[in-house]
mmCIF file of C-alpha atoms and ligand atoms in Angstrom:
data_model
loop_
_atom_site.group_PDB
_atom_site.id
_atom_site.type_symbol
_atom_site.label_atom_id
_atom_site.label_comp_id
_atom_site.label_asym_id
_atom_site.label_seq_id
_atom_site.Cartn_x
_atom_site.Cartn_y
_atom_site.Cartn_z
ATOM 1 C CA MET L 578 -0.202 0.062 -0.098
ATOM 2 C CA LYS L 579 1.080 3.650 -0.270
ATOM 3 C CA ALA L 580 0.861 5.762 2.970
ATOM 4 C CA SER L 581 2.144 9.122 3.762
ATOM 5 C CA ILE L 582 3.411 9.155 7.405
ATOM 6 C CA LEU L 583 4.063 12.908 8.811
ATOM 7 C CA LEU L 584 6.675 12.259 11.368
ATOM 8 C CA LEU L 585 7.321 14.878 14.254
ATOM 9 C CA PRO L 586 10.388 14.834 16.105
ATOM 10 C CA GLY L 587 9.989 17.860 18.927
ATOM 11 C CA ASP L 588 12.401 17.987 21.425
ATOM 12 C CA GLY L 589 14.611 16.237 24.124
ATOM 13 C CA ILE L 590 14.779 12.642 23.533
ATOM 14 C CA GLY L 591 11.832 12.951 20.892
ATOM 15 C CA PRO L 592 14.535 12.841 17.689
ATOM 16 C CA GLU L 593 16.089 9.863 19.130
ATOM 17 C CA VAL L 594 12.632 7.970 19.661
ATOM 18 C CA VAL L 595 11.173 9.013 16.533
ATOM 19 C CA ALA L 596 13.983 7.973 14.722
ATOM 20 C CA ALA L 597 13.525 4.435 15.947
ATOM 21 C CA ALA L 598 10.762 4.224 14.824
ATOM 22 C CA GLU L 599 11.241 5.875 11.467
ATOM 23 C CA GLN L 600 13.595 2.686 11.153
ATOM 24 C CA ILE L 601 11.807 0.408 12.027
ATOM 25 C CA LEU L 602 8.640 2.088 9.487
ATOM 26 C CA ARG L 603 11.089 1.867 6.773
ATOM 27 C CA ALA L 604 11.585 -1.976 7.625
ATOM 28 C CA VAL L 605 8.260 -2.617 7.379
ATOM 29 C CA GLY L 606 7.975 -1.103 4.028
ATOM 30 C CA ALA L 607 10.971 -2.972 2.862
ATOM 31 C CA ARG L 608 9.747 -6.330 3.929
ATOM 32 C CA PHE L 609 6.039 -6.012 3.405
ATOM 33 C CA ALA L 610 6.904 -4.375 0.110
ATOM 34 C CA HIS L 611 4.585 -1.044 1.071
ATOM 35 C CA ASP L 612 5.342 2.484 -0.571
ATOM 36 C CA PHE L 613 5.436 4.704 3.033
ATOM 37 C CA THR L 614 6.743 8.470 2.246
ATOM 38 C CA LEU L 615 8.135 9.595 5.819
ATOM 39 C CA GLN L 616 8.283 13.741 6.311
ATOM 40 C CA SER L 617 9.425 15.373 8.908
ATOM 41 C CA ALA L 618 8.039 18.609 10.108
ATOM 42 C CA HIS L 619 8.880 21.086 13.446
ATOM 43 C CA ILE L 620 7.082 21.120 16.075
ATOM 44 C CA GLY L 621 7.288 22.545 20.171
ATOM 45 C CA GLY L 622 10.598 23.623 21.420
ATOM 46 C CA ALA L 623 12.608 22.779 17.723
ATOM 47 C CA ALA L 624 9.636 25.075 16.199
ATOM 48 C CA LEU L 625 10.406 28.166 18.624
ATOM 49 C CA ARG L 626 14.317 27.740 18.107
ATOM 50 C CA ARG L 627 13.036 28.485 14.381
ATOM 51 C CA GLY L 628 11.310 31.467 15.276
ATOM 52 C CA LEU L 629 8.164 29.591 14.628
ATOM 53 C CA PRO L 630 5.044 29.440 16.704
ATOM 54 C CA PRO L 631 5.161 25.921 18.618
ATOM 55 C CA LEU L 632 2.393 24.213 16.073
ATOM 56 C CA PRO L 633 3.641 26.092 12.813
ATOM 57 C CA ASP L 634 0.897 26.636 10.078
ATOM 58 C CA GLU L 635 2.967 24.684 7.516
ATOM 59 C CA THR L 636 3.104 21.518 10.501
ATOM 60 C CA LEU L 637 -0.285 21.539 10.735
ATOM 61 C CA LYS L 638 -0.977 21.707 6.818
ATOM 62 C CA ALA L 639 1.380 18.553 6.759
ATOM 63 C CA ALA L 640 -0.344 16.527 9.948
ATOM 64 C CA ARG L 641 -3.209 17.439 7.865
ATOM 65 C CA ALA L 642 -2.308 15.824 4.382
ATOM 66 C CA ALA L 643 -0.768 13.023 5.761
ATOM 67 C CA ASP L 644 -2.528 9.375 6.462
ATOM 68 C CA ALA L 645 -1.457 9.110 9.913
ATOM 69 C CA VAL L 646 1.242 11.278 11.987
ATOM 70 C CA LEU L 647 3.806 10.053 14.870
ATOM 71 C CA LEU L 648 5.107 12.487 16.858
ATOM 72 C CA GLY L 649 8.360 12.185 19.923
ATOM 73 C CA ALA L 650 7.943 14.318 22.402
ATOM 74 C CA VAL L 651 7.596 18.262 23.364
ATOM 75 C CA GLY L 652 8.876 20.530 26.425
ATOM 76 C CA ASP L 653 12.489 22.063 26.507
ATOM 77 C CA PRO L 654 13.514 23.767 30.043
ATOM 78 C CA GLU L 655 14.917 27.031 27.774
ATOM 79 C CA PHE L 656 11.119 28.032 27.007
ATOM 80 C CA ASP L 657 9.901 27.404 30.668
ATOM 81 C CA LYS L 658 9.377 30.954 31.667
ATOM 82 C CA GLY L 659 7.457 32.211 27.925
ATOM 83 C CA ASP L 660 4.247 32.769 28.357
ATOM 84 C CA SER L 661 1.721 29.788 27.757
ATOM 85 C CA SER L 662 0.716 30.040 24.391
ATOM 86 C CA ARG L 663 4.830 30.329 23.715
ATOM 87 C CA ARG L 664 5.420 26.908 25.095
ATOM 88 C CA PRO L 665 6.464 23.923 23.277
ATOM 89 C CA GLU L 666 3.293 21.936 25.084
ATOM 90 C CA ALA L 667 1.126 24.298 23.552
ATOM 91 C CA ALA L 668 1.330 22.561 20.793
ATOM 92 C CA LEU L 669 0.259 18.826 21.300
ATOM 93 C CA LEU L 670 -3.236 20.764 22.525
ATOM 94 C CA ALA L 671 -3.407 22.856 19.595
ATOM 95 C CA ILE L 672 -2.803 19.896 17.098
ATOM 96 C CA ARG L 673 -5.157 17.463 19.064
ATOM 97 C CA LYS L 674 -7.997 19.993 18.360
ATOM 98 C CA ALA L 675 -6.597 21.109 14.956
ATOM 99 C CA LEU L 676 -7.154 16.939 13.890
ATOM 100 C CA GLY L 677 -10.147 16.544 16.287
ATOM 101 C CA LEU L 678 -9.223 13.600 18.030
ATOM 102 C CA TYR L 679 -11.400 12.502 20.334
ATOM 103 C CA ALA L 680 -10.162 8.588 20.979
ATOM 104 C CA ASN L 681 -7.311 8.167 22.961
ATOM 105 C CA LEU L 682 -5.781 4.293 23.045
ATOM 106 C CA ARG L 683 -3.420 3.755 25.775
ATOM 107 C CA PRO L 684 -2.378 -0.113 25.985
ATOM 108 C CA ALA L 685 -0.492 -0.817 28.977
ATOM 109 C CA ARG L 686 0.810 -4.742 28.837
ATOM 110 C CA VAL L 687 3.901 -6.392 30.633
ATOM 111 C CA TRP L 688 6.391 -8.121 27.978
ATOM 112 C CA THR L 689 7.703 -10.862 28.789
ATOM 113 C CA GLY L 690 10.940 -11.061 30.754
ATOM 114 C CA LEU L 691 9.511 -7.891 32.397
ATOM 115 C CA GLU L 692 7.514 -9.243 34.857
ATOM 116 C CA ALA L 693 9.717 -7.795 37.764
ATOM 117 C CA ALA L 694 9.873 -4.337 35.798
ATOM 118 C CA GLY L 695 6.988 -2.768 37.764
ATOM 119 C CA PRO L 696 5.868 -2.127 41.427
ATOM 120 C CA LEU L 697 3.265 -4.999 41.533
ATOM 121 C CA LYS L 698 4.387 -8.556 42.226
ATOM 122 C CA PRO L 699 5.394 -10.234 38.656
ATOM 123 C CA ASP L 700 2.449 -12.883 39.162
ATOM 124 C CA VAL L 701 0.029 -10.176 40.047
ATOM 125 C CA LEU L 702 1.182 -8.783 36.912
ATOM 126 C CA ALA L 703 1.710 -11.891 34.677
ATOM 127 C CA GLY L 704 -0.682 -11.710 31.464
ATOM 128 C CA THR L 705 -1.558 -8.184 31.878
ATOM 129 C CA ASP L 706 -2.758 -7.104 28.841
ATOM 130 C CA MET L 707 -5.118 -4.094 29.122
ATOM 131 C CA LEU L 708 -6.145 -1.072 26.884
ATOM 132 C CA VAL L 709 -7.668 2.090 28.021
ATOM 133 C CA VAL L 710 -10.096 4.024 25.524
ATOM 134 C CA ARG L 711 -10.173 7.361 27.004
ATOM 135 C CA GLU L 712 -12.744 10.139 25.420
ATOM 136 C CA LEU L 713 -10.479 12.839 24.734
ATOM 137 C CA THR L 714 -12.253 16.213 23.570
ATOM 138 C CA GLY L 715 -15.477 16.241 26.309
ATOM 139 C CA GLY L 716 -16.525 15.836 29.742
ATOM 140 C CA LEU L 717 -14.877 18.274 32.884
ATOM 141 C CA TYR L 718 -11.801 19.411 30.734
ATOM 142 C CA TYR L 719 -14.177 21.064 28.287
ATOM 143 C CA GLY L 720 -17.469 21.553 29.745
ATOM 144 C CA GLU L 721 -19.087 25.456 30.132
ATOM 145 C CA PRO L 722 -19.703 27.115 32.557
ATOM 146 C CA ARG L 723 -16.392 27.027 34.117
ATOM 147 C CA GLY L 724 -14.042 29.688 36.079
ATOM 148 C CA ILE L 725 -13.425 30.853 39.469
ATOM 149 C CA ASP L 726 -15.573 33.839 40.766
ATOM 150 C CA ALA L 727 -14.125 37.723 41.143
ATOM 151 C CA ASP L 728 -13.571 37.067 44.212
ATOM 152 C CA GLY L 729 -11.846 33.677 45.095
ATOM 153 C CA GLY L 730 -14.597 32.210 46.796
ATOM 154 C CA SER L 731 -15.542 29.539 44.808
ATOM 155 C CA ALA L 732 -14.830 27.972 41.619
ATOM 156 C CA VAL L 733 -16.538 25.796 38.678
ATOM 157 C CA ASN L 734 -16.442 22.879 35.992
ATOM 158 C CA THR L 735 -19.019 21.063 34.456
ATOM 159 C CA MET L 736 -18.586 17.562 33.301
ATOM 160 C CA ARG L 737 -20.915 17.457 30.129
ATOM 161 C CA TYR L 738 -21.730 14.316 27.805
ATOM 162 C CA SER L 739 -23.793 14.372 24.899
ATOM 163 C CA ARG L 740 -25.672 10.782 23.052
ATOM 164 C CA GLY L 741 -23.466 11.175 20.719
ATOM 165 C CA GLU L 742 -20.217 11.871 22.308
ATOM 166 C CA VAL L 743 -20.562 8.918 24.282
ATOM 167 C CA GLU L 744 -21.685 6.563 21.132
ATOM 168 C CA ARG L 745 -18.626 7.304 19.279
ATOM 169 C CA ILE L 746 -16.503 6.380 21.690
ATOM 170 C CA ALA L 747 -18.175 3.214 22.627
ATOM 171 C CA ARG L 748 -17.924 2.088 19.421
ATOM 172 C CA HIS L 749 -14.117 2.477 19.499
ATOM 173 C CA ALA L 750 -13.732 0.422 22.381
ATOM 174 C CA PHE L 751 -15.974 -2.260 20.943
ATOM 175 C CA GLU L 752 -14.246 -2.516 17.513
ATOM 176 C CA ALA L 753 -11.029 -2.668 19.476
ATOM 177 C CA ALA L 754 -12.127 -5.673 21.387
ATOM 178 C CA ARG L 755 -12.944 -7.501 18.878
ATOM 179 C CA ALA L 756 -9.943 -7.311 17.808
ATOM 180 C CA ARG L 757 -8.676 -8.408 21.123
ATOM 181 C CA ARG L 758 -10.447 -10.670 23.608
ATOM 182 C CA ASN L 759 -13.840 -9.086 23.370
ATOM 183 C CA ARG L 760 -14.401 -7.747 26.592
ATOM 184 C CA VAL L 761 -14.755 -3.992 27.457
ATOM 185 C CA THR L 762 -15.205 -2.692 31.121
ATOM 186 C CA SER L 763 -17.259 0.803 30.982
ATOM 187 C CA VAL L 764 -16.051 2.782 33.940
ATOM 188 C CA ASP L 765 -18.008 5.636 35.175
ATOM 189 C CA LYS L 766 -19.165 6.335 38.777
ATOM 190 C CA ALA L 767 -23.353 6.376 38.311
ATOM 191 C CA ASN L 768 -24.301 6.100 41.684
ATOM 192 C CA VAL L 769 -23.377 9.977 42.137
ATOM 193 C CA LEU L 770 -23.472 11.216 38.848
ATOM 194 C CA GLU L 771 -26.319 11.979 36.248
ATOM 195 C CA VAL L 772 -23.446 12.261 33.648
ATOM 196 C CA SER L 773 -22.478 8.800 34.508
ATOM 197 C CA ARG L 774 -26.097 7.311 34.265
ATOM 198 C CA LEU L 775 -26.305 8.656 30.650
ATOM 199 C CA TRP L 776 -22.749 6.908 29.809
ATOM 200 C CA ARG L 777 -23.998 3.748 31.221
ATOM 201 C CA ALA L 778 -27.358 3.699 29.271
ATOM 202 C CA VAL L 779 -25.636 4.710 25.982
ATOM 203 C CA VAL L 780 -22.355 2.352 26.589
ATOM 204 C CA THR L 781 -25.417 -0.225 27.404
ATOM 205 C CA GLU L 782 -27.150 0.707 23.877
ATOM 206 C CA VAL L 783 -24.098 0.986 21.532
ATOM 207 C CA ALA L 784 -23.175 -2.732 23.102
ATOM 208 C CA HIS L 785 -26.246 -4.097 21.534
ATOM 209 C CA GLY L 786 -24.724 -3.847 17.982
ATOM 210 C CA TYR L 787 -21.817 -6.217 19.447
ATOM 211 C CA PRO L 788 -23.211 -9.216 20.788
ATOM 212 C CA ASP L 789 -19.763 -11.199 20.351
ATOM 213 C CA VAL L 790 -18.272 -8.186 23.073
ATOM 214 C CA GLU L 791 -19.157 -9.038 26.965
ATOM 215 C CA LEU L 792 -19.806 -5.331 28.419
ATOM 216 C CA THR L 793 -19.411 -5.196 32.261
ATOM 217 C CA HIS L 794 -19.892 -1.707 34.007
ATOM 218 C CA MET L 795 -17.565 -1.042 36.768
ATOM 219 C CA LEU L 796 -17.426 2.078 39.002
ATOM 220 C CA VAL L 797 -14.221 4.175 38.934
ATOM 221 C CA ASP L 798 -13.297 3.652 42.300
ATOM 222 C CA ALA L 799 -13.289 -0.145 42.357
ATOM 223 C CA CYS L 800 -11.628 -0.013 38.569
ATOM 224 C CA ALA L 801 -8.641 2.050 40.057
ATOM 225 C CA MET L 802 -8.433 -0.803 43.087
ATOM 226 C CA LYS L 803 -8.889 -3.713 40.319
ATOM 227 C CA ILE L 804 -6.074 -2.496 38.093
ATOM 228 C CA ALA L 805 -3.614 -2.671 41.077
ATOM 229 C CA LEU L 806 -4.730 -5.791 42.741
ATOM 230 C CA ALA L 807 -5.675 -7.778 39.435
ATOM 231 C CA PRO L 808 -4.798 -6.029 36.290
ATOM 232 C CA SER L 809 -4.974 -9.206 33.901
ATOM 233 C CA SER L 810 -8.460 -9.185 34.583
ATOM 234 C CA PHE L 811 -9.129 -6.289 32.036
ATOM 235 C CA ASP L 812 -9.255 -6.436 28.308
ATOM 236 C CA VAL L 813 -10.555 -2.971 26.910
ATOM 237 C CA ILE L 814 -11.365 -0.094 29.701
ATOM 238 C CA LEU L 815 -13.996 2.429 28.196
ATOM 239 C CA THR L 816 -14.117 5.634 30.279
ATOM 240 C CA GLU L 817 -14.507 9.178 30.209
ATOM 241 C CA ASN L 818 -11.795 11.923 29.832
ATOM 242 C CA LEU L 819 -10.680 12.682 33.588
ATOM 243 C CA PHE L 820 -11.278 8.745 34.861
ATOM 244 C CA GLY L 821 -9.210 8.051 31.578
ATOM 245 C CA ASP L 822 -6.556 10.512 32.576
ATOM 246 C CA ILE L 823 -5.903 8.931 36.046
ATOM 247 C CA LEU L 824 -6.629 5.408 34.994
ATOM 248 C CA SER L 825 -4.167 5.425 31.798
ATOM 249 C CA ASP L 826 -1.729 6.664 33.925
ATOM 250 C CA GLU L 827 -2.482 3.964 36.748
ATOM 251 C CA ALA L 828 -2.165 1.098 33.963
ATOM 252 C CA GLY L 829 0.791 2.890 32.638
ATOM 253 C CA ALA L 830 2.558 2.589 36.142
ATOM 254 C CA ILE L 831 1.930 -0.870 36.769
ATOM 255 C CA VAL L 832 3.967 -2.362 34.089
ATOM 256 C CA GLY L 833 7.043 -0.776 34.215
ATOM 257 C CA SER L 834 9.110 2.017 32.493
ATOM 258 C CA LEU L 835 7.584 5.246 31.061
ATOM 259 C CA GLY L 836 9.399 4.333 28.206
ATOM 260 C CA LEU L 837 7.538 1.630 27.242
ATOM 261 C CA LEU L 838 4.412 3.017 26.413
ATOM 262 C CA PRO L 839 2.398 3.565 23.301
ATOM 263 C CA SER L 840 -0.429 5.875 22.666
ATOM 264 C CA ALA L 841 -2.916 6.348 19.437
ATOM 265 C CA SER L 842 -4.991 9.848 19.408
ATOM 266 C CA LEU L 843 -8.050 8.910 16.781
ATOM 267 C CA GLY L 844 -10.509 11.244 15.207
ATOM 268 C CA GLU L 845 -12.281 11.768 11.951
ATOM 269 C CA GLY L 846 -8.569 12.717 10.268
ATOM 270 C CA PRO L 847 -4.984 11.447 10.169
ATOM 271 C CA GLY L 848 -4.462 9.831 13.825
ATOM 272 C CA LEU L 849 -1.716 11.235 15.708
ATOM 273 C CA PHE L 850 0.896 8.465 17.554
ATOM 274 C CA GLU L 851 2.766 9.053 20.124
ATOM 275 C CA PRO L 852 5.189 7.296 23.215
ATOM 276 C CA VAL L 853 3.304 8.603 26.656
ATOM 277 C CA HIS L 854 6.552 10.122 28.094
ATOM 278 C CA GLY L 855 7.593 13.216 27.759
ATOM 279 C CA SER L 856 11.147 14.789 26.441
ATOM 280 C CA ALA L 857 13.283 13.739 29.155
ATOM 281 C CA PRO L 858 15.714 16.325 29.010
ATOM 282 C CA ASP L 859 17.611 14.542 32.213
ATOM 283 C CA ILE L 860 18.527 12.472 29.175
ATOM 284 C CA ALA L 861 18.408 13.638 26.090
ATOM 285 C CA GLY L 862 21.294 13.429 23.682
ATOM 286 C CA LYS L 863 23.025 10.504 25.142
ATOM 287 C CA ASN L 864 21.692 7.670 23.092
ATOM 288 C CA ILE L 865 19.892 5.725 26.018
ATOM 289 C CA ALA L 866 16.340 6.563 26.017
ATOM 290 C CA ASN L 867 14.410 3.654 25.737
ATOM 291 C CA PRO L 868 12.971 3.463 22.167
ATOM 292 C CA VAL L 869 10.119 0.901 22.708
ATOM 293 C CA GLY L 870 7.238 3.327 23.483
ATOM 294 C CA ALA L 871 7.861 5.121 20.158
ATOM 295 C CA ILE L 872 8.354 2.048 17.776
ATOM 296 C CA ALA L 873 5.120 0.705 19.836
ATOM 297 C CA SER L 874 3.521 3.432 18.890
ATOM 298 C CA ALA L 875 4.316 3.129 15.427
ATOM 299 C CA ALA L 876 3.067 -0.523 15.480
ATOM 300 C CA MET L 877 -0.534 1.293 16.587
ATOM 301 C CA LEU L 878 0.238 3.578 13.222
ATOM 302 C CA LEU L 879 0.630 0.574 11.323
ATOM 303 C CA ARG L 880 -2.774 -1.266 13.146
ATOM 304 C CA HIS L 881 -5.003 1.996 13.662
ATOM 305 C CA ALA L 882 -4.226 4.672 10.833
ATOM 306 C CA LEU L 883 -2.893 2.078 8.133
ATOM 307 C CA THR L 884 -5.220 -0.974 8.862
ATOM 308 C CA LEU L 885 -2.257 -3.031 8.623
ATOM 309 C CA GLU L 886 -2.323 -5.562 11.234
ATOM 310 C CA THR L 887 -0.021 -8.000 10.348
ATOM 311 C CA GLU L 888 2.377 -5.825 10.052
ATOM 312 C CA ALA L 889 1.772 -3.955 13.550
ATOM 313 C CA SER L 890 1.718 -7.480 15.381
ATOM 314 C CA ALA L 891 5.222 -8.420 13.153
ATOM 315 C CA VAL L 892 6.476 -5.390 15.192
ATOM 316 C CA GLU L 893 4.919 -5.901 18.498
ATOM 317 C CA GLN L 894 6.388 -9.598 17.957
ATOM 318 C CA ALA L 895 9.739 -8.118 17.029
ATOM 319 C CA ILE L 896 9.394 -6.160 20.086
ATOM 320 C CA ALA L 897 8.297 -9.011 22.528
ATOM 321 C CA TRP L 898 11.210 -11.080 21.196
ATOM 322 C CA THR L 899 14.107 -8.647 21.870
ATOM 323 C CA LEU L 900 12.731 -7.788 25.607
ATOM 324 C CA SER L 901 12.450 -11.272 26.537
ATOM 325 C CA THR L 902 16.458 -12.249 25.858
ATOM 326 C CA GLY L 903 17.119 -9.207 28.162
ATOM 327 C CA MET L 904 18.169 -6.649 25.953
ATOM 328 C CA GLY L 905 17.085 -3.379 26.920
ATOM 329 C CA THR L 906 18.128 0.346 28.008
ATOM 330 C CA ARG L 907 18.949 1.168 31.326
ATOM 331 C CA ASP L 908 15.800 1.874 32.673
ATOM 332 C CA ILE L 909 14.287 -1.616 32.072
ATOM 333 C CA SER L 910 17.361 -3.541 31.779
ATOM 334 C CA GLN L 911 21.200 -4.318 33.634
ATOM 335 C CA ARG L 912 22.447 -4.348 29.691
ATOM 336 C CA ALA L 913 21.946 -0.947 29.853
ATOM 337 C CA ALA L 914 21.825 -1.012 25.840
ATOM 338 C CA HIS L 915 21.775 2.201 23.979
ATOM 339 C CA THR L 916 19.000 3.207 22.006
ATOM 340 C CA THR L 917 20.242 2.567 18.527
ATOM 341 C CA GLU L 918 21.434 -0.915 19.940
ATOM 342 C CA VAL L 919 17.784 -1.729 20.848
ATOM 343 C CA THR L 920 16.501 -0.231 17.808
ATOM 344 C CA ALA L 921 18.777 -2.782 15.687
ATOM 345 C CA MET L 922 18.049 -5.647 17.104
ATOM 346 C CA ILE L 923 14.068 -4.669 17.007
ATOM 347 C CA GLU L 924 14.417 -4.297 13.493
ATOM 348 C CA SER L 925 16.345 -7.586 12.815
ATOM 349 C CA ALA L 926 13.955 -9.499 14.230
ATOM 350 C CA LEU L 927 11.311 -7.653 12.484
ATOM 351 C CA GLN L 928 9.832 -11.333 10.077
ATOM 352 C CA PRO L 929 6.910 -10.854 7.098
HETATM 353 P P1 NAD C 1071 9.392 12.846 31.067
HETATM 354 O O1 NAD C 1071 8.351 11.574 30.312
HETATM 355 O O2 NAD C 1071 10.169 13.383 30.037
HETATM 356 O O3 NAD C 1071 10.636 11.957 31.868
HETATM 357 C C1 NAD C 1071 10.013 11.334 33.004
HETATM 358 C C2 NAD C 1071 11.137 10.460 33.686
HETATM 359 O O4 NAD C 1071 10.975 9.588 32.851
HETATM 360 C C3 NAD C 1071 12.603 11.400 33.294
HETATM 361 O O5 NAD C 1071 13.385 10.887 34.529
HETATM 362 C C4 NAD C 1071 12.934 10.448 32.130
HETATM 363 O O6 NAD C 1071 14.537 10.035 31.803
HETATM 364 C C5 NAD C 1071 12.291 9.296 31.997
HETATM 365 N N1 NAD C 1071 12.142 8.866 30.682
HETATM 366 C C6 NAD C 1071 11.066 9.344 29.796
HETATM 367 N N2 NAD C 1071 11.340 8.929 28.769
HETATM 368 C C7 NAD C 1071 11.641 7.713 29.113
HETATM 369 C C8 NAD C 1071 12.449 6.936 28.269
HETATM 370 N N3 NAD C 1071 11.967 6.711 27.072
HETATM 371 N N4 NAD C 1071 13.551 6.193 28.448
HETATM 372 C C9 NAD C 1071 14.065 6.297 29.330
HETATM 373 N N5 NAD C 1071 13.738 6.819 30.297
HETATM 374 C C10 NAD C 1071 12.624 7.966 30.307
HETATM 375 O O7 NAD C 1071 8.748 13.886 31.847
HETATM 376 P P2 NAD C 1071 8.795 15.105 32.506
HETATM 377 O O8 NAD C 1071 10.601 15.263 33.247
HETATM 378 O O9 NAD C 1071 7.670 15.341 33.718
HETATM 379 O O10 NAD C 1071 8.976 16.041 31.725
HETATM 380 C C11 NAD C 1071 10.156 16.618 30.718
HETATM 381 C C12 NAD C 1071 9.602 17.303 29.634
HETATM 382 O O11 NAD C 1071 8.414 16.841 28.914
HETATM 383 C C13 NAD C 1071 8.560 19.082 30.360
HETATM 384 O O12 NAD C 1071 9.114 19.764 29.461
HETATM 385 C C14 NAD C 1071 7.096 18.611 29.659
HETATM 386 O O13 NAD C 1071 6.205 19.577 29.772
HETATM 387 C C15 NAD C 1071 7.014 17.415 28.906
HETATM 388 N N6 NAD C 1071 6.763 16.539 28.477
HETATM 389 C C16 NAD C 1071 6.167 16.330 27.329
HETATM 390 C C17 NAD C 1071 4.876 15.433 26.650
HETATM 391 C C18 NAD C 1071 4.653 14.655 25.502
HETATM 392 O O14 NAD C 1071 5.218 15.432 24.447
HETATM 393 N N7 NAD C 1071 3.327 13.964 25.037
HETATM 394 C C19 NAD C 1071 4.324 14.260 28.387
HETATM 395 C C20 NAD C 1071 4.868 14.643 29.590
HETATM 396 C C21 NAD C 1071 5.467 16.039 29.497
#
């Protein structure tokens, strides 16, 4: 197939991990006979340093024209004191909004060989492989009215969801479950919140269109506890913006290093794929950043943006095999291999 992919390396370790993902995408193109066009553009501090805004018009234009976008990370201490519109991080919210990305997918799985890398007992963590599907553009983070009273005495935020918003994110979760283990846990706070009661009713309706997928409902507090106590019991977790923000971080934290975690944000247009970590200025430029989060994000890009499931699985199997040998950067392995060494091994393990 022919596909155009826009690479946005960004700041700090962003360029290092995007180079790793690019190497794997080129190898997929060559080994599976696809014609991928890979182009790069500036974002974040890398754009500011060139006298451009954090999300330059050219970059947004290129993103809209691409089939998918792969982002490294943004954030640079050099710009921390600037006003908020001139901070690298402003580019993230701007690109998510401009591309209408309303569905955020964050898988958290334990890779064989890394059962002891997280904070849980290895036998509790074993077999963990969940996907958090989070609504990204509604709920408490965007609802109106919002604000702090003039006298500073009280403040308000509004949690609001429409049926349409719940339906479209629910469909993402059910479709994702069909490609996994056919189970969706919808998380809400229906014992207290009216919004959650609407959420629960709409998700139940959507479930009727997916009789092959088993739906259960869970309260958010119970879910937070169960992720820590029995993480392997989950397949797909479907939830709204605020709950998803918190639960996806919890799910990520239990499987080990931040450097392992990929994400996808999907909407009407091209999807945005990025590792969960930031620009990690403390380790930038040293060739020691873990490239797995970015490479696993490239696998998600192949799966969700290009519907190349075989190729996505091949990349994930190459990662799995590499990590199972004990190979890894210093955040996960005593081998303390370089970014480029880990990437080379993943590339050599990639098989059609
Ligand atoms: P961070 O994720 O950059 O780093 C947190 C810790 O994890 C650091 O010790 C870092 O060395 C380590 N780490 C992160 N990624 C790693 C990897 N791939 N391999 C090995 N170790 C890794 O978070 P932070 O330090 O809070 O933020 C640094 C900058 O990144 C800030 O400017 C922040 O605003 C920005 N940020 C950007 C994003 C994004 O682009 N999506 C997300 C979070 C933070």
